Short mmCIF file of C-alpha atoms in Angstrom, two decimals:
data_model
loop_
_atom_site.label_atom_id
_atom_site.label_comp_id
_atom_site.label_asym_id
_atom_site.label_seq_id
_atom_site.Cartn_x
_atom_site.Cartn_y
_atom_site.Cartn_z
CA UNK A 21 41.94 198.69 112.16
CA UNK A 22 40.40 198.02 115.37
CA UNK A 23 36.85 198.66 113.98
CA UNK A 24 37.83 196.75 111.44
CA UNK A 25 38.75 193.07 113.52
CA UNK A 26 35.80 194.14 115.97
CA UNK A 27 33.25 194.17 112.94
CA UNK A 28 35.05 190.99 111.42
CA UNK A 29 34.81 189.79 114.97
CA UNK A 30 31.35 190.45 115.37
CA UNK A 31 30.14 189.21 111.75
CA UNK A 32 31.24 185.90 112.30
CA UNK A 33 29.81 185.37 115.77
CA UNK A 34 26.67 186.71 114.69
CA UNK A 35 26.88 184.30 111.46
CA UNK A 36 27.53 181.46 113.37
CA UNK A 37 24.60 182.22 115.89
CA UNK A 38 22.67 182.32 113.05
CA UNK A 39 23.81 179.17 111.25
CA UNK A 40 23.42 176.72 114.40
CA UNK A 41 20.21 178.08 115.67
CA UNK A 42 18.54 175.36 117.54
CA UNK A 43 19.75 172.50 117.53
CA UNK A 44 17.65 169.31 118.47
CA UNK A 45 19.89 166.60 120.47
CA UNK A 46 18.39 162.80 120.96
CA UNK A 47 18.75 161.80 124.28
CA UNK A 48 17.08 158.56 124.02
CA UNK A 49 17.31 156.70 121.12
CA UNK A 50 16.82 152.70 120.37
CA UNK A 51 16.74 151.24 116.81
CA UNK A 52 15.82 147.42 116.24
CA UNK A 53 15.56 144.73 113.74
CA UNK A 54 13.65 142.02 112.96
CA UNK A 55 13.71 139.35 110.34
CA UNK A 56 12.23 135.66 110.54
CA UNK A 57 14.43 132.83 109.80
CA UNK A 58 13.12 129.13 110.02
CA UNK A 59 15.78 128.29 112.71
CA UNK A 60 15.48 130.95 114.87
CA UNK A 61 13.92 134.55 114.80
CA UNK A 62 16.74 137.41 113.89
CA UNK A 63 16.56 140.92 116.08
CA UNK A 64 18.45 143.08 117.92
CA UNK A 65 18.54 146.29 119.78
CA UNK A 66 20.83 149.13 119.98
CA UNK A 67 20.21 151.99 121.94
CA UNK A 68 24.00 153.75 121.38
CA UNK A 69 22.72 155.86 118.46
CA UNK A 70 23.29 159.72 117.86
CA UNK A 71 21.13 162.39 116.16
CA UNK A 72 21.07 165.89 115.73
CA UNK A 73 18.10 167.61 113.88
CA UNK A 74 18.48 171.54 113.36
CA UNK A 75 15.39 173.15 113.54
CA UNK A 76 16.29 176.40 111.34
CA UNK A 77 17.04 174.39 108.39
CA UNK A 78 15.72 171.21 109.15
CA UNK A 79 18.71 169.16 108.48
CA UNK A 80 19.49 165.98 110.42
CA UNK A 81 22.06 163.61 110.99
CA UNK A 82 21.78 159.78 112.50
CA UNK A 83 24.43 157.92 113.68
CA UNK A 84 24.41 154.25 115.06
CA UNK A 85 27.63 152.46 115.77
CA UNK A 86 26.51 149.04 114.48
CA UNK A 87 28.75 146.85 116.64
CA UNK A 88 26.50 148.13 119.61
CA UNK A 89 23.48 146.37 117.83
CA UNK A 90 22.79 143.31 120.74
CA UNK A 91 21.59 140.15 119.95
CA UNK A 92 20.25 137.89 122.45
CA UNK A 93 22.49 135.23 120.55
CA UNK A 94 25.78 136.28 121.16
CA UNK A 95 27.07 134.12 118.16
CA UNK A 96 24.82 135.43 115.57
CA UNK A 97 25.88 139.41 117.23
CA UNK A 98 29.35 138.43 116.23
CA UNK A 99 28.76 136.81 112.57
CA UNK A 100 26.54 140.36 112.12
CA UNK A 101 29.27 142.46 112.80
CA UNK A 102 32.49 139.95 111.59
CA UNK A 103 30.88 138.27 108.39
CA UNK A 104 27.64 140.61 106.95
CA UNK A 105 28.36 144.33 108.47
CA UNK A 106 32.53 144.15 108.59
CA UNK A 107 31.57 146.58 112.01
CA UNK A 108 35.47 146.82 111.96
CA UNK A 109 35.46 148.60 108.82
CA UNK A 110 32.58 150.51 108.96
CA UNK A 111 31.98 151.26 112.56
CA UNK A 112 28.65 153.40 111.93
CA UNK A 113 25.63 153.65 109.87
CA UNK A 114 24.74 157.22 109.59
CA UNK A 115 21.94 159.15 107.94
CA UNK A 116 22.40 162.27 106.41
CA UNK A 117 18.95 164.05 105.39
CA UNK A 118 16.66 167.30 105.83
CA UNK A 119 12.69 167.33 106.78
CA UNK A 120 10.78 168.45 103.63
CA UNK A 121 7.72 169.61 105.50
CA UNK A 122 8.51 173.11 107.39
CA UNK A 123 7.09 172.38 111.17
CA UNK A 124 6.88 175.01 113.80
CA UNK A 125 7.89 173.53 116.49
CA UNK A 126 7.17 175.72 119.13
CA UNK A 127 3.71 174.48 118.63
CA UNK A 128 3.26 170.95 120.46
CA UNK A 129 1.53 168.00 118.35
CA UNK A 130 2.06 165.31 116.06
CA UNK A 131 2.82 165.60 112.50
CA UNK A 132 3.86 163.37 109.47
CA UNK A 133 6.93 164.18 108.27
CA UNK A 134 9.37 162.73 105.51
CA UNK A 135 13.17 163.18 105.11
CA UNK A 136 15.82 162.83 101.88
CA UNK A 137 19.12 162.16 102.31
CA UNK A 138 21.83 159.85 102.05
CA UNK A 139 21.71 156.42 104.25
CA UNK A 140 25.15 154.91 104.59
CA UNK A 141 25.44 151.14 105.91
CA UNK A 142 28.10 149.43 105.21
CA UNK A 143 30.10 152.11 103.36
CA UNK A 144 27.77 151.83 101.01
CA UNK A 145 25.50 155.03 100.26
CA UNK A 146 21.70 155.06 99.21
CA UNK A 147 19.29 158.10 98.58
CA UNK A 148 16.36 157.59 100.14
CA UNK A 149 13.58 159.22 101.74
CA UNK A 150 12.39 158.13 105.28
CA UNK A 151 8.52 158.95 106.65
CA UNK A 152 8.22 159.69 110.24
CA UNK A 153 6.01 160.39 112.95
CA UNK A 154 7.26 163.74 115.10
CA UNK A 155 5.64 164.50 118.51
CA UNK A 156 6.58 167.62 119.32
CA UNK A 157 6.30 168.28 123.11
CA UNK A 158 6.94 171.36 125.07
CA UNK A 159 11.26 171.68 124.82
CA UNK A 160 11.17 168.21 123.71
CA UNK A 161 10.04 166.28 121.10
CA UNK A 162 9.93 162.24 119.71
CA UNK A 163 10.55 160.49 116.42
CA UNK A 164 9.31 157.30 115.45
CA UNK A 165 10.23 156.04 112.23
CA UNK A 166 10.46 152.39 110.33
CA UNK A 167 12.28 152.01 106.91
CA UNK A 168 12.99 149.00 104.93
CA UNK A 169 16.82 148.40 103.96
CA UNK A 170 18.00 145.74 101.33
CA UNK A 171 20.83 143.89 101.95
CA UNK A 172 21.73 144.07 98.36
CA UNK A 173 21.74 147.67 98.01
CA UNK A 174 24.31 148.07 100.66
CA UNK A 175 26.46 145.09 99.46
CA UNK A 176 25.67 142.82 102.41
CA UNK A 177 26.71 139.51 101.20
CA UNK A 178 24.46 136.67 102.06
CA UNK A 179 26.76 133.70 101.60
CA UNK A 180 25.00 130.69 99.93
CA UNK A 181 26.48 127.87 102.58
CA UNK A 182 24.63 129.82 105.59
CA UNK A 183 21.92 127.14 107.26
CA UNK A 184 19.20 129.89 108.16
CA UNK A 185 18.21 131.99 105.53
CA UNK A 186 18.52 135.39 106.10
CA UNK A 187 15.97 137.50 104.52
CA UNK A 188 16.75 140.03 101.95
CA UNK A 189 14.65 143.00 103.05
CA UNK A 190 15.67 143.82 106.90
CA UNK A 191 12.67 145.91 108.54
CA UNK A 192 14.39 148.49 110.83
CA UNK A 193 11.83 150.59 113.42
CA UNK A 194 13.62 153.52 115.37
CA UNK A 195 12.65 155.88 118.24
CA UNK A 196 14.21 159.00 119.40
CA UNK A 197 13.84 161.45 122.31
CA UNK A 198 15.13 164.73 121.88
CA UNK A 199 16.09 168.24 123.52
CA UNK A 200 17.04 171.14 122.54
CA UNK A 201 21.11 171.24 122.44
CA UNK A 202 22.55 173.00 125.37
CA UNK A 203 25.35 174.93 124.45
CA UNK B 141 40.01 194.07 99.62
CA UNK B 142 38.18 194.55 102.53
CA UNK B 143 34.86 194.11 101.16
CA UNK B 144 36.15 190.77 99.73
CA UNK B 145 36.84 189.69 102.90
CA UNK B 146 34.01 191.15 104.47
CA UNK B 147 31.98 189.14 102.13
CA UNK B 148 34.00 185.98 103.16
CA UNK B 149 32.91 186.57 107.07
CA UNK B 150 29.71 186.46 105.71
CA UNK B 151 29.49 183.87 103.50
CA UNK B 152 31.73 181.15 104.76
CA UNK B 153 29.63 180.33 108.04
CA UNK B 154 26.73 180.20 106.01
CA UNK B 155 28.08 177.36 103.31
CA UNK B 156 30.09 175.76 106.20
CA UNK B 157 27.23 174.87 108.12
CA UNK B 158 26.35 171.76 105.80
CA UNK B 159 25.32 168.59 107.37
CA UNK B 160 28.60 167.30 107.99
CA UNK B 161 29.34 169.68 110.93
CA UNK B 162 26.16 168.33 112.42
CA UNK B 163 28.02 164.59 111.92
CA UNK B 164 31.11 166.40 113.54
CA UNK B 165 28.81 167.53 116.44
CA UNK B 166 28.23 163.77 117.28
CA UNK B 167 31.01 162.03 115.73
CA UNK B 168 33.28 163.10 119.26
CA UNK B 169 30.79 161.33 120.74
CA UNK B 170 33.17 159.03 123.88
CA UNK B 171 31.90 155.11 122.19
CA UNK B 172 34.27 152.45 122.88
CA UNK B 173 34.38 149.70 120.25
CA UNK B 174 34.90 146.22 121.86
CA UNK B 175 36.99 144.40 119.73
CA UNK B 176 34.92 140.91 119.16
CA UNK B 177 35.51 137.76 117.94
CA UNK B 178 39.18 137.23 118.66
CA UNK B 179 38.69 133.72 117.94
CA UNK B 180 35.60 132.26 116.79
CA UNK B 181 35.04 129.38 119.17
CA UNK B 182 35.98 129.32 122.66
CA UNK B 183 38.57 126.96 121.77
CA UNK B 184 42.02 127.71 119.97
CA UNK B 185 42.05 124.13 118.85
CA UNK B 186 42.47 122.09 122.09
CA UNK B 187 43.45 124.74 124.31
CA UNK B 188 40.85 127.37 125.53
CA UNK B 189 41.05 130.90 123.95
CA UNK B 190 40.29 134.26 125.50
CA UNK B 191 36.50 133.85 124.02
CA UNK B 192 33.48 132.82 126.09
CA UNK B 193 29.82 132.23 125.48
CA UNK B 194 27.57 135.04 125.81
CA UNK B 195 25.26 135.48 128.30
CA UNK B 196 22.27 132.78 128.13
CA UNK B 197 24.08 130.94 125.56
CA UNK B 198 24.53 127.39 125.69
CA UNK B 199 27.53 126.52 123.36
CA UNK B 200 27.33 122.32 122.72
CA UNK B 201 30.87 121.10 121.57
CA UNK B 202 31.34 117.44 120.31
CA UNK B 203 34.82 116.65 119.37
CA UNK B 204 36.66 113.54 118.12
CA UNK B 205 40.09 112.79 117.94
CA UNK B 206 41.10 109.76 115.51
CA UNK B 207 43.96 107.23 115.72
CA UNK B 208 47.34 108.38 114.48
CA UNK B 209 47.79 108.82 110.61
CA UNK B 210 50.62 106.68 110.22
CA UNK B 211 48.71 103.48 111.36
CA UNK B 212 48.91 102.86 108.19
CA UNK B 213 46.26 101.26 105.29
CA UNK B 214 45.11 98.54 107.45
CA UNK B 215 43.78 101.12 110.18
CA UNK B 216 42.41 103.24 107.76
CA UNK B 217 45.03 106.30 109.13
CA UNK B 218 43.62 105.90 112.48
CA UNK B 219 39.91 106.46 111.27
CA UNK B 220 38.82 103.32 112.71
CA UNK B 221 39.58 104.32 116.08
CA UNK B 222 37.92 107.71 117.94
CA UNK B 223 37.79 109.44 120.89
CA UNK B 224 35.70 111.69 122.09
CA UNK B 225 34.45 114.39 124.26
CA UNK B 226 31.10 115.86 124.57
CA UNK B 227 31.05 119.29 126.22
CA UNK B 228 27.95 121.52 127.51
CA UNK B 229 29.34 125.47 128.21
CA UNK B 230 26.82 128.15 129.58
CA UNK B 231 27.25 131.74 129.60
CA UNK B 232 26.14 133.23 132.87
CA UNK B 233 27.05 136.85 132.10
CA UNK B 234 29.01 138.20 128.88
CA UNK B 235 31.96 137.53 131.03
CA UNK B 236 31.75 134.37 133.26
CA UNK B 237 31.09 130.69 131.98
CA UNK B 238 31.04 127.71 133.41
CA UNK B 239 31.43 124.24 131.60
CA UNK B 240 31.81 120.47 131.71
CA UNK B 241 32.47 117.81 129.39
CA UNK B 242 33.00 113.90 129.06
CA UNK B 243 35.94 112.52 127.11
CA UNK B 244 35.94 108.97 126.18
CA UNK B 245 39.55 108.71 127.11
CA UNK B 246 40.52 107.56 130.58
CA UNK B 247 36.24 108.33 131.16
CA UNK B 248 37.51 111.36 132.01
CA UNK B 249 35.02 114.24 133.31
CA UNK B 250 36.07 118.37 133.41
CA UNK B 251 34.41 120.78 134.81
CA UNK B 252 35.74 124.52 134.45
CA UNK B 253 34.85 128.32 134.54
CA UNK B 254 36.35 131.22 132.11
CA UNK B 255 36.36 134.49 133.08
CA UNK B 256 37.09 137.85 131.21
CA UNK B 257 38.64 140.15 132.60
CA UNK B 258 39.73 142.63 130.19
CA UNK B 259 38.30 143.21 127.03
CA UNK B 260 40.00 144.34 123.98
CA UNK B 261 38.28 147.58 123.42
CA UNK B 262 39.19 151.08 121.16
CA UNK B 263 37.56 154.20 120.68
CA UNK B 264 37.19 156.70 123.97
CA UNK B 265 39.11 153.79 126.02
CA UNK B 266 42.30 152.22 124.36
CA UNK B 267 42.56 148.54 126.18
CA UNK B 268 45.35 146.72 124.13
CA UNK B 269 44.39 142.96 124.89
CA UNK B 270 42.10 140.61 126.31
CA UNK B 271 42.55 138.33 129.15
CA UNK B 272 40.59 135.97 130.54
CA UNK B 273 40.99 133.51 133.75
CA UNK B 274 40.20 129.90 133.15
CA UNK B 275 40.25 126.97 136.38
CA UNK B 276 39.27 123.74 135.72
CA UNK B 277 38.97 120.40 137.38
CA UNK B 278 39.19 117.22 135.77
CA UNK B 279 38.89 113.55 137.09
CA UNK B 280 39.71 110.00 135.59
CA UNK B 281 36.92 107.36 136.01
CA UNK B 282 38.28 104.53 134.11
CA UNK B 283 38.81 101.90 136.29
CA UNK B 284 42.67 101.06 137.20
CA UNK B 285 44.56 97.95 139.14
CA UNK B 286 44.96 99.44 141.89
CA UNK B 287 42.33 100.91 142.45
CA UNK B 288 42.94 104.60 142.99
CA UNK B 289 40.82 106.99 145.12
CA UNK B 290 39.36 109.90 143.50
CA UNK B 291 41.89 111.98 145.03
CA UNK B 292 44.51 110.49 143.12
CA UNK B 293 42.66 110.58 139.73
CA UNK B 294 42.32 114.41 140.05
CA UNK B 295 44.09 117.26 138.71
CA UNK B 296 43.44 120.58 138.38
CA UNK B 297 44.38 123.41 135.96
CA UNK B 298 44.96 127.45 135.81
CA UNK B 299 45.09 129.46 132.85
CA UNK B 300 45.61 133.05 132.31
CA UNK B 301 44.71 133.80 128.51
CA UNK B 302 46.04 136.74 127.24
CA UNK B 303 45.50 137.68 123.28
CA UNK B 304 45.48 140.48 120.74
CA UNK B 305 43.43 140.70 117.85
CA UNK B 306 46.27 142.95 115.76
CA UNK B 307 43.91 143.09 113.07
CA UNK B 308 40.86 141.44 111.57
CA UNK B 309 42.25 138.60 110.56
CA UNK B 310 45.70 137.97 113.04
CA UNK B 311 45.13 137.63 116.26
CA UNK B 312 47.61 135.60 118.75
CA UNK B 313 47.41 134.41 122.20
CA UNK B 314 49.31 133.59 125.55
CA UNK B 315 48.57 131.38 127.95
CA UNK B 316 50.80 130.53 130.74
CA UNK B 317 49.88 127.34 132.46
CA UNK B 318 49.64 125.27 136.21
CA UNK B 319 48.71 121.66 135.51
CA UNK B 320 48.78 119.90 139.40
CA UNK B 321 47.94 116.45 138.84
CA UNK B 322 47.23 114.74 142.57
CA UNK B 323 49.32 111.47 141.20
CA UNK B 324 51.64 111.64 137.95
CA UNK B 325 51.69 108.69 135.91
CA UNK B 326 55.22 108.76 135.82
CA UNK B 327 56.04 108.85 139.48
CA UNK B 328 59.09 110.90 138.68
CA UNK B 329 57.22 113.78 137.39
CA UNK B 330 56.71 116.90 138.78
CA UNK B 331 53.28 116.87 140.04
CA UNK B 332 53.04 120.62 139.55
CA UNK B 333 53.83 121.56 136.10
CA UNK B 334 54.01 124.96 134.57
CA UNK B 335 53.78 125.45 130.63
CA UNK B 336 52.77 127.93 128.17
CA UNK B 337 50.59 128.06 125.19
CA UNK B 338 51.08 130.00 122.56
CA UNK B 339 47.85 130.28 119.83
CA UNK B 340 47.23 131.81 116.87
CA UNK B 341 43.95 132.41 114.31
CA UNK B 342 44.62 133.70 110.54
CA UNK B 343 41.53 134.57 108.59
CA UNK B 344 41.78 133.48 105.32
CA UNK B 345 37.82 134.91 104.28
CA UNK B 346 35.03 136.04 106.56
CA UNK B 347 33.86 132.46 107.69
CA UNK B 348 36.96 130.67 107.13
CA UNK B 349 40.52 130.55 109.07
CA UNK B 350 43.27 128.39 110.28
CA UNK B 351 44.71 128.01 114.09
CA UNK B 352 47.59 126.86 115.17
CA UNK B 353 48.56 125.80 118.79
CA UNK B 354 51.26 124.56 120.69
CA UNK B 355 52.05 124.11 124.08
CA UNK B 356 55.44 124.40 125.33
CA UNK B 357 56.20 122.66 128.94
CA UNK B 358 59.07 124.40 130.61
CA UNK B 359 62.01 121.85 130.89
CA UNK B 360 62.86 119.30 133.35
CA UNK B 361 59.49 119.03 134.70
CA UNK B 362 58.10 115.91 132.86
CA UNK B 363 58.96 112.60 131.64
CA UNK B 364 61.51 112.97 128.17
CA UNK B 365 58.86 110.54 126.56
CA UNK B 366 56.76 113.02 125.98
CA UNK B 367 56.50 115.90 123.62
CA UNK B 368 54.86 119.20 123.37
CA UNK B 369 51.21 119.55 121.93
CA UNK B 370 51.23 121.31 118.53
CA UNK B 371 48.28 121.58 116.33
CA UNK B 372 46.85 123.12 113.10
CA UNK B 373 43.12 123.44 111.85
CA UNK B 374 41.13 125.06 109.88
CA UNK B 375 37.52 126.31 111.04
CA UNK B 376 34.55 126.69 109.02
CA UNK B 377 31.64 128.94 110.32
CA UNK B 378 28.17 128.41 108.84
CA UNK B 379 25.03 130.32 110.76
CA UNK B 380 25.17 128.68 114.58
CA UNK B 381 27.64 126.21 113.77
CA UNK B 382 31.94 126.56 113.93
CA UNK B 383 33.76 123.34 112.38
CA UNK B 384 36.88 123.14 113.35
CA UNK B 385 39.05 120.45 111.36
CA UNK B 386 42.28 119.71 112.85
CA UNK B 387 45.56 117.66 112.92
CA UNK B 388 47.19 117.14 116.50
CA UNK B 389 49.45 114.95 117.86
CA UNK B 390 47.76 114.53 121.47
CA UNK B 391 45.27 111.91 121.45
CA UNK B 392 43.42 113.77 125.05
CA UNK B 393 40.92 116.81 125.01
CA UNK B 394 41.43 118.09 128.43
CA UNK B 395 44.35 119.90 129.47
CA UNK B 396 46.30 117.33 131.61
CA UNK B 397 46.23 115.23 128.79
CA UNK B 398 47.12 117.56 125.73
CA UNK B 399 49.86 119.29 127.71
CA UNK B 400 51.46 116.92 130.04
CA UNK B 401 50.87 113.84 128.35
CA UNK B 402 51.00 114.19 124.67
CA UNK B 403 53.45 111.35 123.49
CA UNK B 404 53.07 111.60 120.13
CA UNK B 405 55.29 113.31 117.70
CA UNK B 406 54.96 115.23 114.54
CA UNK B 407 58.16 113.44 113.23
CA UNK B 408 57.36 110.26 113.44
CA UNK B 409 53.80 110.71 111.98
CA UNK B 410 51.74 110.53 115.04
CA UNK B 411 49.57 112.85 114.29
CA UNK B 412 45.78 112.32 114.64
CA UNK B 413 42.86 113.99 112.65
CA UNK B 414 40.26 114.85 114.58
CA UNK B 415 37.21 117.53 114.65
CA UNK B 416 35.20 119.95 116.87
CA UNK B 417 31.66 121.07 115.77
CA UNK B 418 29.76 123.63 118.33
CA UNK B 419 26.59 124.81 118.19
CA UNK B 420 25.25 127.70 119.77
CA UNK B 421 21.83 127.72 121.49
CA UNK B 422 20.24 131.03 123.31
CA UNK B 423 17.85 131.30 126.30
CA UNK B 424 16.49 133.56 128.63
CA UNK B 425 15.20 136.77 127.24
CA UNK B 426 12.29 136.44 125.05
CA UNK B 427 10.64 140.00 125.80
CA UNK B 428 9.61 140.27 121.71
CA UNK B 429 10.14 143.53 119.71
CA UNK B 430 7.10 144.89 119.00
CA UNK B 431 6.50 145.77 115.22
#
């Protein structure tokens, strides 16, 4: 019996050694939009995001809590998150994907890579696939990435009374540090 | 048996390790969620809510109160008469701004500063309400026989402004109030004169709501001839714009005059329509996000 639990015991350690092996954490991350309006120029920053990218199997996961998204309008930050993103209601935007290319990253360098997975603003998911630039560094490494999202495709409503129009296609450019995961 | 459940050692780590325990790996991630947008100007309707202008932001508020409705035909239902007050606010952080404005009535000027203290926030840190600290100053300029000094024609106001936002569309507010005015009108008054607001915003769709307001003055402190401010509007939001349309019985815009010297009343029809329109403007900043 006791051989028994200690293989059990063992089996799953070693399985979930195995399952997590390195794991990538961002640091540093900062996303921003930018869309022209007549009146005045839309962007903002946020810099609260959280990604994980597992190097074994090359998944990885975004996360941005959108209400941290800061405008240098403080009225336009709150019509974003009360009127087009309902922040309230769905606090984050997360991506959910895995790198197609396999990368050894113990090598330092730059490579192209791409992602599929599912994008989720506003409740609403998308498949898509992303293109990146990676930087791999030594123990570090840095993603840059830009990706167009349509404001229909997530059900953003764009109310017809608004003054400034608001485009339709929302360019979003993203940069992330990260390092390995310590445990 | 055993190898069955040998096999599920095995195997379940394997499958369980799909993306979604990488999500779980960030999702306790300690983020606290301000809750924004309590109410959507920095006005309940005449009284001052918990909100203030962000930082850089220059908030321009022109109001108008009309006549009383029940002038009647001839008057147009008080159209042909206004007030007004023109009002410049400037956010010098996300918490403190400062403000002044002009009302046509009595030429009176204000000057005050909002503060907020506590934020509303969830998440990692559970903060139940907001409060803010308002002080203001105001001063009559309309000339008078006699001739007052400026002392006399000031009066000064504290506010603490405490509100929840229960959910995304209810959210209420407190606001105890000191009104000292330097010289009452009505000699027997109390020149000190506590009172407490009580506001409220439903959201009826995502750019739409209506307020109500009323200020109750704690008794024996004022003249019987006049009432408690209570008032109802509706507020429209388009891009950098918030309309607020609104009926009120107080003909003033500043708080001496809304709370301590409303006299008319809702019964007898003296109510007044009136409007405030604000328009946000940003500065500062400018450092461009490169494509």
């Amino acid at each position: 019996m006791t051989r028994y639990i200690l293989v059990m015991a063992f089996s799953m350690a070693l399985n979930t050694a195995m399952a997590q092996g390195i794991l990538y954490n961002a640091i540093k991350s900062e996303f921003s939009f930018f869309s022209k309006a007549p009146l005045e120029d839309i962007e903002a920053k946020n810099t609260r995001a959280a990604s994980i990218i597992n190097a074994s199997n090359r998944e990885v996961v975004v996360r941005i809590p959108v209400s941290q998204f800061q405008f240098s309008n403080k009225l336009m930050q709150q019509h974003f998150n009360e009127n087009y993103m309902e922040s309230e209601k769905y606090p984050y935007a997360t991506f959910k994907g895995k790198i197609n290319e396999i990368i050894d990253l113990s090598k330092s360098g730059v490579y192209s890579v791409s992602a599929n997975g599912i994008l989720n603003i506003h409740g609403v998911d998308q498949n898509r696939k992303l293109t990146a630039k990676l930087s791999v560094g030594e123990n570090s490494m840095q993603l840059e990435t830009k990706f167009e999202v349509m404001l229909a495709d997530h059900q953003i409503e764009v109310p017809k009374l608004v003054f400034k129009k608001i485009a339709e296609k929302i360019e979003v450019s993203a940069s992330l540090n990260y390092v390995p995961l310590k445990k | 048996m055993r190898k069955i459940i040998f096999m599920i050692c095995f195997i379940i780590p394997f499958s369980a390790l799909a993306q979604d325990d990488l999500m779980k790996l960030i999702a306790d991630s300690n983020e606290v969620f301000v809750r924004t947008a309590t109410f959507k100007a920095t006005r309940v309707i005449n009284g001052h809510s918990v909100e203030t202008v962000g930082k850089n932001n220059l908030d321009f508020i022109i109001s108008h109160r009309f006549d009383r409705v029940n002038r009647g035909f001839e008057e147009f239902f008080g159209l042909d008469a206004a007030t007004n007050r023109l009002g410049l606010e400037y956010g010098i952080n996300d918490r403190l701004m400062l403000g002044i404005g002009r009302s046509s009535f009595q030429k009176t000027f204000d000057y005050f500063a909002k503060y907020k203290l506590i934020r509303q926030t969830s998440g990692a840190a559970n903060v139940p309400v907001s409060v803010s600290l308002l002080s203001g100053y105001m001063i009559r300029t309309q000339n008078t026989s006699p001739q007052l000094s400026s002392n006399n024609r000031s009066s000064y106001t504290a506010q603490i402004l405490i509100a929840r936002k229960f959910s995304e569309s209810l959210s209420l507010q407190l606001s105890p109030t000191l009104i000292h005015r330097n010289r009452p009108d009505i000699f027997t008054d109390n020149k000190t004169v506590l009172a407490t607001g009580i506001g409220g915003r439903m959201k009826l769709t995502k750019r739409t709501s209506v307020n109500g307001e009323y200020n109750y003055v704690l008794p024996n402190q004022i003249d019987d001839s006049y009432t408690n401010n209570l008032s109802f509007s509706f507020d429209l939001e388009t891009g950098g714009h918030v309309f607020q349309l609104l009926f009120t019985n107080s003909f003033g815009m500043t708080e001496r005059q809304f709370i301590t010297e409303t006299n008319g009343s809702w019964g007898s029809g003296d109510i007044h329509f009136g409007f405030n329109i604000s328009r946000t403007f940003s500065f500062g900043k400018e450092k461009k996000l490169k494509p």
